[in-house]
Coordinates of N, CA and C in Angstrom, one line a residue:
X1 N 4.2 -81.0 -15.8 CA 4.7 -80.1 -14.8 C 6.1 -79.6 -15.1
X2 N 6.9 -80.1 -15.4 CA 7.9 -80.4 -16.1 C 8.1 -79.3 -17.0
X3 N 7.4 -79.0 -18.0 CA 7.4 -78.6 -18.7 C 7.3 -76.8 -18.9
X4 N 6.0 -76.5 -17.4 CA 5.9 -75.5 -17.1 C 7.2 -74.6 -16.0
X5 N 7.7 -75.5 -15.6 CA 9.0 -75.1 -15.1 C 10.1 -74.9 -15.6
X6 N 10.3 -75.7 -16.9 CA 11.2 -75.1 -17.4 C 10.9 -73.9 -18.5
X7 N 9.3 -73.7 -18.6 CA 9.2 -72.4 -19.7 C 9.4 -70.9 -18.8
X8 N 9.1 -71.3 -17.0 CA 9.4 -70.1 -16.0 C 10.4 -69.5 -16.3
X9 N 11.7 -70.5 -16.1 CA 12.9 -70.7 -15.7 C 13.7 -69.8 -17.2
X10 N 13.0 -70.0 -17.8 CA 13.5 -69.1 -19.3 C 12.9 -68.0 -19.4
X11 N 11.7 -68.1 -19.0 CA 11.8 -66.4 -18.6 C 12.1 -65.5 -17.9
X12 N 12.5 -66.3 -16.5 CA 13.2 -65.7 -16.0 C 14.4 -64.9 -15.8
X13 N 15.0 -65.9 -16.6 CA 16.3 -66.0 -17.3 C 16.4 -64.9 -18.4
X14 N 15.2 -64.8 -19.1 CA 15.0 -63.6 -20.0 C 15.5 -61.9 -19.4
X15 N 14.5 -62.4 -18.3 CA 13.9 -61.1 -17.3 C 15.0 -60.6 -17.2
X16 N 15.8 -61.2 -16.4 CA 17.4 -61.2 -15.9 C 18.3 -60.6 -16.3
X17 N 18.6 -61.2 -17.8 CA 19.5 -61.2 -18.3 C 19.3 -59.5 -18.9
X18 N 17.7 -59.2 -19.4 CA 17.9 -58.2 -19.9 C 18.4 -57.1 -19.0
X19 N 18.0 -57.1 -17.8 CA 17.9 -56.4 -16.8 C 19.3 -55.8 -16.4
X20 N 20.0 -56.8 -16.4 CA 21.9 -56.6 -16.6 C 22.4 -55.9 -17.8
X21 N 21.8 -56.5 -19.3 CA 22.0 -56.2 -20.0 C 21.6 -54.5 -20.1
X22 N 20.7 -53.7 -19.8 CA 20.4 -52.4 -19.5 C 21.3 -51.9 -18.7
X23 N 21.5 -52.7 -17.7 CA 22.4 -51.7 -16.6 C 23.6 -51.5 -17.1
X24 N 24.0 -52.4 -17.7 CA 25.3 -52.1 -18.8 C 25.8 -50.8 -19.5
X25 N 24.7 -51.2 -20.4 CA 24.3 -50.5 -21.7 C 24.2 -48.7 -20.6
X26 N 23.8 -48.5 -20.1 CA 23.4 -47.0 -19.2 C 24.8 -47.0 -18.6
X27 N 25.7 -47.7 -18.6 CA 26.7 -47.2 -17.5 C 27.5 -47.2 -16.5
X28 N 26.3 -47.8 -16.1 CA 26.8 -48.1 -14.4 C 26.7 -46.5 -13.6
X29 N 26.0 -45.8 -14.2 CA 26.5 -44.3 -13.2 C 25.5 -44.5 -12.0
X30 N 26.4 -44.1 -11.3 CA 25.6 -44.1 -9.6 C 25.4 -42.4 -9.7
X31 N 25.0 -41.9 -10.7 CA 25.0 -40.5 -10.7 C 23.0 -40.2 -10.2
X32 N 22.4 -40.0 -9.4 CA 20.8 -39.8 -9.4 C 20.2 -39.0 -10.5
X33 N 20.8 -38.6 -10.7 CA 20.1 -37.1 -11.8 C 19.5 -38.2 -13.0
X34 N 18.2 -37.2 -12.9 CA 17.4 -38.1 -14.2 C 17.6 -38.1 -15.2
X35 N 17.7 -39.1 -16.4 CA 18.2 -38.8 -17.6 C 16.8 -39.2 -18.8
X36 N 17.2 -38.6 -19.8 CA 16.3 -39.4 -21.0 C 16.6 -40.9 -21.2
X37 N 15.5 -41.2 -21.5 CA 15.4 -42.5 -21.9 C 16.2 -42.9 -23.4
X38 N 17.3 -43.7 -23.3 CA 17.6 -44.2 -24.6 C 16.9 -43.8 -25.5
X39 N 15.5 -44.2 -25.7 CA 15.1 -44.5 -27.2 C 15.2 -42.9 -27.7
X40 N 15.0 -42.2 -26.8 CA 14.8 -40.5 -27.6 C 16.0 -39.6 -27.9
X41 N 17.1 -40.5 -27.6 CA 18.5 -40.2 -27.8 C 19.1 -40.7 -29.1
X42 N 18.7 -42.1 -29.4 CA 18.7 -43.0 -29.8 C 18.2 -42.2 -31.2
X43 N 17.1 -41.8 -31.2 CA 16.5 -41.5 -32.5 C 17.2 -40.1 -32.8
X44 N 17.8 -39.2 -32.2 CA 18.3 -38.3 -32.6 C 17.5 -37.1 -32.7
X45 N 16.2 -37.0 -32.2 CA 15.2 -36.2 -31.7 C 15.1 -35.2 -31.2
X46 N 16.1 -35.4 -30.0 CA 15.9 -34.8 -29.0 C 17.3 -34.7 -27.9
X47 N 17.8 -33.6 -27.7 CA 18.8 -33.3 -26.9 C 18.1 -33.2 -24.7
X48 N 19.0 -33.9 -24.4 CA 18.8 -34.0 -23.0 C 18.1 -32.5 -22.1
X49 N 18.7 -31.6 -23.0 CA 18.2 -30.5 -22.3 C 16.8 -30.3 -22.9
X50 N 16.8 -30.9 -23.4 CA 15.2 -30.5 -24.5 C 13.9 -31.2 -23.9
X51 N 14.5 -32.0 -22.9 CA 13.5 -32.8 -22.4 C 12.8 -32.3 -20.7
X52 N 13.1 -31.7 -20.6 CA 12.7 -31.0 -19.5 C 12.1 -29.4 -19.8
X53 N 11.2 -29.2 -18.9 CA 10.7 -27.9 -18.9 C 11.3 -26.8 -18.7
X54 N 11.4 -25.4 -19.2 CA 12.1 -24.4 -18.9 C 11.6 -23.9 -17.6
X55 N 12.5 -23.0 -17.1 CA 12.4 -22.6 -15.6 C 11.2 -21.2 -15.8
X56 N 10.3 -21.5 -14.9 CA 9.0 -20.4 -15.0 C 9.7 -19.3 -14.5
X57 N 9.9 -18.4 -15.1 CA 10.0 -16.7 -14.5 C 9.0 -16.1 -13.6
X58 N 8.6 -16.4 -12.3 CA 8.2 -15.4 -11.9 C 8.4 -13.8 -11.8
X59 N 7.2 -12.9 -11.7 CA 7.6 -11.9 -11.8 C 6.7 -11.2 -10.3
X60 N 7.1 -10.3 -9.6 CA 6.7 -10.1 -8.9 C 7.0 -8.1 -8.9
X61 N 5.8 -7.4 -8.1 CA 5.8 -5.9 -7.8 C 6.8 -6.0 -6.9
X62 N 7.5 -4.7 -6.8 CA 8.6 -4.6 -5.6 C 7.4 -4.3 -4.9
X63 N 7.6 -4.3 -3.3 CA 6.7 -3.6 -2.6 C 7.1 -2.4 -2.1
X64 N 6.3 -1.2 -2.0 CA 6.0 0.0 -2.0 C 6.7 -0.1 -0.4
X65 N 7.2 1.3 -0.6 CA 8.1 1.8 0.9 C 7.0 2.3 2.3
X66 N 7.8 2.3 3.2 CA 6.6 2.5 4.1 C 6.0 3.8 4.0
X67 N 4.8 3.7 4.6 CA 3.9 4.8 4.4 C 4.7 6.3 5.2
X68 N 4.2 7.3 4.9 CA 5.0 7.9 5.6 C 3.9 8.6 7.1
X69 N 2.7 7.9 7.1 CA 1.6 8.2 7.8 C 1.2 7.3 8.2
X70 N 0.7 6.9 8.8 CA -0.6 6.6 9.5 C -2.2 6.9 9.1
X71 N -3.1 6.4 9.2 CA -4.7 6.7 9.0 C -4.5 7.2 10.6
X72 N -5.4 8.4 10.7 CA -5.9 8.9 11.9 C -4.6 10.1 12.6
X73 N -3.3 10.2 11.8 CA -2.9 10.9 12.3 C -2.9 12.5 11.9
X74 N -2.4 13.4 12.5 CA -2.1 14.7 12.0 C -1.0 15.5 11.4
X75 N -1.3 15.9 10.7 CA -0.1 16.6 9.9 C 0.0 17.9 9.4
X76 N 1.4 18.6 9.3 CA 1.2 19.9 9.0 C 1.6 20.2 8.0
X77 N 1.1 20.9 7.1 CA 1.6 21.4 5.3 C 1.4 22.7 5.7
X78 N 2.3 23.4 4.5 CA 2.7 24.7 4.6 C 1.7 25.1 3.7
X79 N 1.5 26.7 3.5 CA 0.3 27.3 2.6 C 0.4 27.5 1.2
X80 N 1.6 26.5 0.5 CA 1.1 25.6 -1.1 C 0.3 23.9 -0.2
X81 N 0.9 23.7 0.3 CA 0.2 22.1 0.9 C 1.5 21.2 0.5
X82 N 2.6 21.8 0.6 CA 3.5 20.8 1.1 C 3.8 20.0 2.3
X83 N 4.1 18.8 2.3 CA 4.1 17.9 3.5 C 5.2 18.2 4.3
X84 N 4.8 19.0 5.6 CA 6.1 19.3 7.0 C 6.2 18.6 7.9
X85 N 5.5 17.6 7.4 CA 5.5 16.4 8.9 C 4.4 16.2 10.4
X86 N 4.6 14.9 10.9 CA 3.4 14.3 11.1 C 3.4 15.1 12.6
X87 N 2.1 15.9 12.9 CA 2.4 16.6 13.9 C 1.7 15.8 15.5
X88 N 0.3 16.4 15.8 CA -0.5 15.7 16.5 C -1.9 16.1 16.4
X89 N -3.1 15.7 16.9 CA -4.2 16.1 17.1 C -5.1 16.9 18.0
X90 N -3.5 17.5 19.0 CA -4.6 18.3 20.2 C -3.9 20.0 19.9
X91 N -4.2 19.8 18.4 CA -3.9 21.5 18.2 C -2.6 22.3 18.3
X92 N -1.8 22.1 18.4 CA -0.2 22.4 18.8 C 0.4 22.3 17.7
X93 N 0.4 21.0 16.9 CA 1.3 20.7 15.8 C 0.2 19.9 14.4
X94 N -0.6 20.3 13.4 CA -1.2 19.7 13.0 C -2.7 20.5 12.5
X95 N -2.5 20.5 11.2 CA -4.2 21.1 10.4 C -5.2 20.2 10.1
X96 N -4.7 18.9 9.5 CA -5.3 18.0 8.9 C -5.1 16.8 9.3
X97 N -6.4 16.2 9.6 CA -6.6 14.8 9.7 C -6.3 13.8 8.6
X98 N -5.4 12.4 8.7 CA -5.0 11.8 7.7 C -6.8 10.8 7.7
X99 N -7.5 10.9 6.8 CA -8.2 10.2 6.5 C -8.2 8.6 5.8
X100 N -7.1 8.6 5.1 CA -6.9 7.6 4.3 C -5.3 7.4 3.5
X101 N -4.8 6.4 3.8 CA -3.3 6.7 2.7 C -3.7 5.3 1.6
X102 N -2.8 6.0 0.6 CA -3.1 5.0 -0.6 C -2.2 5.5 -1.4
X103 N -1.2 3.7 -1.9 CA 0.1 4.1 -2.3 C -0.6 3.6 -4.1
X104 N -1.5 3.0 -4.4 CA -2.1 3.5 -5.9 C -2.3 4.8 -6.1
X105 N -2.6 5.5 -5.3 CA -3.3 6.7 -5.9 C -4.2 6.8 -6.5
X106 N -5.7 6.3 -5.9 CA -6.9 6.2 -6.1 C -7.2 7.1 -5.4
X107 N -8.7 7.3 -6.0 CA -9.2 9.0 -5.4 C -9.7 8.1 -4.4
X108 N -10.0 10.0 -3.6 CA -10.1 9.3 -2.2 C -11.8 9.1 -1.9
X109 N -12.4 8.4 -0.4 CA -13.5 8.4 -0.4 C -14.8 9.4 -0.7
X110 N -14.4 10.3 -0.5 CA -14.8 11.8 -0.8 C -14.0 12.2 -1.4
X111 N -14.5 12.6 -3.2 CA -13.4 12.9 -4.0 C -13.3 14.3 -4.0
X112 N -14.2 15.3 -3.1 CA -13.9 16.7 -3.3 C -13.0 16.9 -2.2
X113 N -12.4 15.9 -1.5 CA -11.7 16.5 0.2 C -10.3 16.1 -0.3
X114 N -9.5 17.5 0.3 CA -8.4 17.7 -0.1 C -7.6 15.9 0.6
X115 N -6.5 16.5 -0.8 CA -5.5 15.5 -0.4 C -3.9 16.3 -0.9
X116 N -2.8 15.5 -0.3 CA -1.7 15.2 -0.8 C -1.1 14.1 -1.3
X117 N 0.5 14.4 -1.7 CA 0.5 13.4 -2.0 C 2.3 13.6 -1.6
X118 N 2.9 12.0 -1.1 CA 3.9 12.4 -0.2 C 4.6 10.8 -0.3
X119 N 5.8 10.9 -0.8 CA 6.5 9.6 -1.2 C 5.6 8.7 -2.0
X120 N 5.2 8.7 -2.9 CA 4.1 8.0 -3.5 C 2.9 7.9 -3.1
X121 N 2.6 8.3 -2.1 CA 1.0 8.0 -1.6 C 0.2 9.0 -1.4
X122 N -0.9 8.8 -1.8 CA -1.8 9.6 -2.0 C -2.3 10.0 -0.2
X123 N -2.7 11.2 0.2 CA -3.1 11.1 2.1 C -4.3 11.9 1.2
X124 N -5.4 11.5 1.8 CA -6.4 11.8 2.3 C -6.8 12.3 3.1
X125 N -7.3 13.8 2.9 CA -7.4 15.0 4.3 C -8.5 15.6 4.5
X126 N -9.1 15.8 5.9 CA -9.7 16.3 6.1 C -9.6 17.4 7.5
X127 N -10.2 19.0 7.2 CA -9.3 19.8 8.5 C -9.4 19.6 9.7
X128 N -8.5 20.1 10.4 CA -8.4 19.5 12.0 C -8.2 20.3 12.4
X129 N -9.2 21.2 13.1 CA -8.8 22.3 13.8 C -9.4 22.2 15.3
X130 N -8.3 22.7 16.2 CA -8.9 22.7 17.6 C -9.2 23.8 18.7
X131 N -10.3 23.8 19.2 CA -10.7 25.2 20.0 C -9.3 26.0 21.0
X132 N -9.4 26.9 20.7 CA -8.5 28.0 21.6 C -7.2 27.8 20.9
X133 N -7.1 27.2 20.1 CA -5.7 27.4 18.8 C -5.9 28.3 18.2
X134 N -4.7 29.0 17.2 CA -4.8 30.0 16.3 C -4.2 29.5 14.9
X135 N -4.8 29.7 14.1 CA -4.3 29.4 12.3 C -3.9 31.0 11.6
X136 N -3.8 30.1 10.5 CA -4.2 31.2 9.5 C -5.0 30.7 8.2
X137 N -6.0 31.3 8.1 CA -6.9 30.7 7.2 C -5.8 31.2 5.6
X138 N -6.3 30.7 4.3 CA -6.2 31.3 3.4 C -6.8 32.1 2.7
X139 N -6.6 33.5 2.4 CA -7.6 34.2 1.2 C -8.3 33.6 0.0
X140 N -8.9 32.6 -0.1 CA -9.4 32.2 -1.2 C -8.6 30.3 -1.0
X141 N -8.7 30.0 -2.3 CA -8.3 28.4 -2.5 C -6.7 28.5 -1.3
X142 N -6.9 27.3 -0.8 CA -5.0 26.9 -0.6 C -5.3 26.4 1.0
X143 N -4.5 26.6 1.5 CA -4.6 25.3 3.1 C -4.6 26.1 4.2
X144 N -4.7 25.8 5.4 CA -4.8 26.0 6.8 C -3.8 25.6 7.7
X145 N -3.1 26.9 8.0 CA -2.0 26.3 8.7 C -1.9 27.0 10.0
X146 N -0.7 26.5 11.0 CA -1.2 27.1 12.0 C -0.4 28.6 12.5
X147 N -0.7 29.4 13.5 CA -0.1 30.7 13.4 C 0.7 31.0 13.5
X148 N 1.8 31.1 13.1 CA 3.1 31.6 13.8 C 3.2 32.3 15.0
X149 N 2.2 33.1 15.5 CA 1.7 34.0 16.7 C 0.3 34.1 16.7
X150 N -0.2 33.3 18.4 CA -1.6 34.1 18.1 C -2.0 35.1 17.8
X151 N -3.0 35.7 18.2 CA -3.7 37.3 17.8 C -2.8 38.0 17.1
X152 N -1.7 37.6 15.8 CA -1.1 38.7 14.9 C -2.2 38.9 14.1
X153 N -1.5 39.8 13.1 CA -2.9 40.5 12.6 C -2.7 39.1 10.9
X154 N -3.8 38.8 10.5 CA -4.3 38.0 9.6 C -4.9 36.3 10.1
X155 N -4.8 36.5 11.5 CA -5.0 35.2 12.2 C -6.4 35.3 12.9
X156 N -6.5 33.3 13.1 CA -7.7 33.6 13.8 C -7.6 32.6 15.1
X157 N -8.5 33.0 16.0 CA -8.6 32.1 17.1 C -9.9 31.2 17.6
X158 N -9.4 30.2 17.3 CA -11.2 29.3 17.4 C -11.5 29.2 18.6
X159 N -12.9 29.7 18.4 CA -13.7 29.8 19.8 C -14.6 28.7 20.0
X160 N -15.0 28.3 18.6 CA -16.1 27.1 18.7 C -16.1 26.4 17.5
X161 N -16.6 25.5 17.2 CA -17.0 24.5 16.3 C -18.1 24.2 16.6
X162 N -18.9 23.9 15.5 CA -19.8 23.2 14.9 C -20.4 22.2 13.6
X163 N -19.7 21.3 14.1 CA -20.0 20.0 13.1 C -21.7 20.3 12.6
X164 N -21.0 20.2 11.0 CA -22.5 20.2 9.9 C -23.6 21.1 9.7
X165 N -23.1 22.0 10.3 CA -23.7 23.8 10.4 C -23.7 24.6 9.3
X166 N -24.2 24.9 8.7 CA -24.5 25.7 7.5 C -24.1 27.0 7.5
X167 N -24.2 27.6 8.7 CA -23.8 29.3 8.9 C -23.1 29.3 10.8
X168 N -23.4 30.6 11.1 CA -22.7 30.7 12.2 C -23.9 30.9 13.7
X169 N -25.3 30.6 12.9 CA -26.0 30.6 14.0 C -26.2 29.3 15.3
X170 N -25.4 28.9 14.9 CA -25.4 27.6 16.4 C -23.8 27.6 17.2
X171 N -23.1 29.1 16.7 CA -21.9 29.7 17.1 C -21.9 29.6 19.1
X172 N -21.2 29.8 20.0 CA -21.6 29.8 20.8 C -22.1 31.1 21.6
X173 N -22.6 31.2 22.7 CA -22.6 32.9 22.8 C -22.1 33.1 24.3
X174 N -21.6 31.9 24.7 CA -20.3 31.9 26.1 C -19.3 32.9 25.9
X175 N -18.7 33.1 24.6 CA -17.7 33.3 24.3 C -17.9 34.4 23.0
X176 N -16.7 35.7 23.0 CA -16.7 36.4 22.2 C -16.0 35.9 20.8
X177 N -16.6 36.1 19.9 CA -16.3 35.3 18.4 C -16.7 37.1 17.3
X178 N -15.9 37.1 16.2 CA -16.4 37.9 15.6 C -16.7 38.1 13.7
X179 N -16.2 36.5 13.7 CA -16.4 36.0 12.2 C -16.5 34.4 12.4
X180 N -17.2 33.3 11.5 CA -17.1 32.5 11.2 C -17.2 31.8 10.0
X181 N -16.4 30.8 9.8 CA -16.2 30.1 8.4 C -16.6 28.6 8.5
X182 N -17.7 28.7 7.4 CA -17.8 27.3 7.0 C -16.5 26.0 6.2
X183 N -16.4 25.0 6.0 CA -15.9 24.3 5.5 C -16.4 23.1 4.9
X184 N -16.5 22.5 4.0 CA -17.3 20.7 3.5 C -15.8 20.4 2.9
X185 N -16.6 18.6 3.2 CA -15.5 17.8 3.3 C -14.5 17.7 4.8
X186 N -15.5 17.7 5.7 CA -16.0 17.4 6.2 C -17.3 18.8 6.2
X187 N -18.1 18.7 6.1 CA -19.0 20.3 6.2 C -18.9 20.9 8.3
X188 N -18.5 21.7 8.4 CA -18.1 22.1 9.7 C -18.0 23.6 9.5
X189 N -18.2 24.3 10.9 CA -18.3 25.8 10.8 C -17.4 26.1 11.8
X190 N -16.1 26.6 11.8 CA -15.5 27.3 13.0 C -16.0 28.4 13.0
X191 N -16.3 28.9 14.5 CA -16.4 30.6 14.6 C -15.4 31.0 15.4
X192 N -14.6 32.2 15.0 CA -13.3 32.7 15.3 C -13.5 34.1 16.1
X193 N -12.3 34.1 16.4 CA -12.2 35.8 17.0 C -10.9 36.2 15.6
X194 N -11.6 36.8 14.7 CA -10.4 36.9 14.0 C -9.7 38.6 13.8
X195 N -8.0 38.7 13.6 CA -7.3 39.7 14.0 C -6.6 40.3 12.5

């Protein structure tokens, strides 16, 4: 028994001694920062900075500025289709319905329905016209805007609508009308009194 207590007692004493003997050898720094281990210093291998990972770069998109629309609102463009600002929907201020905004600039759901395009984003349009308002249509290609004066002469005044109408026979006959125009995208027929 004897014997096994004193072979403890020397290892303990091993244990110990080295134990101090390391704390030495390191320092004494009460500093926390982690350090390499001796032996990789020691060999000449490897520099402290080398032992740690480099700092990951994230990269990130800036994010896109605010929209300058809304989905669902109305807006008025001039007769190139420049953007004049966001008007309303009950005919007063406003041609076109915002269908869709998109700051990629992906075509829109219906790739034949007019769009702009306004601080980076693509608007998605469809026309918004409202009964007993007055426009001015375009001669050919270009936008719908609204009159400067009713009944001046090149203007028209909507008497009726009809969603998805092919011609002007479901025009109304309450009311005097004396031309009408189809539109797609959305497919719609206003019939006008036009001057």
């Amino acid at each position: 028994m004897g014997l096994i207590a004193g072979v403890l007692a020397l290892c303990l004493a091993g244990v110990c001694a080295g134990g101090v003997a390391l704390y030495y050898l390191n320092g004494r720094d009460e500093d926390p920062t982690p350090r390499p281990t001796n032996a990789a210093l020691a060999t000449g291998d490897a520099e402290p900075s080398d032992l740690y990972s480099p700092e990951t770069v994230v990269t990130t998109e800036a994010a896109p500025p605010p929209a300058p629309v809304d989905v669902g609102d109305c807006i008025s463009v001039d007769t190139a289709g420049s953007f004049q600002g966001v008007g309303n929907c009950n005919g007063s201020r406003g041609t076109y319905k915002v269908l869709s905004v998109d700051y990629r600039q992906g075509t829109c759901s219906d790739p034949e329905s007019p769009y702009i395009t306004v601080d980076g984003y693509r608007l998605c349009l469809a026309l918004y016209l409202v009964r007993t308002y007055c426009y001015k249509f375009p001669s050919g290609p270009g936008w719908v805007v609204a009159a400067p004066k009713c009944k001046a002469k090149g203007t028209v005044h909507v008497i009726d609508i009809v969603p998805g109408a092919s011609n002007g026979n479901k025009c109304t006959n309450d009311y005097k009308w004396n031309r009408w125009y189809r539109f797609t995208h959305p497919t719609v027929v206003y019939c006008v009194m036009q001057y």
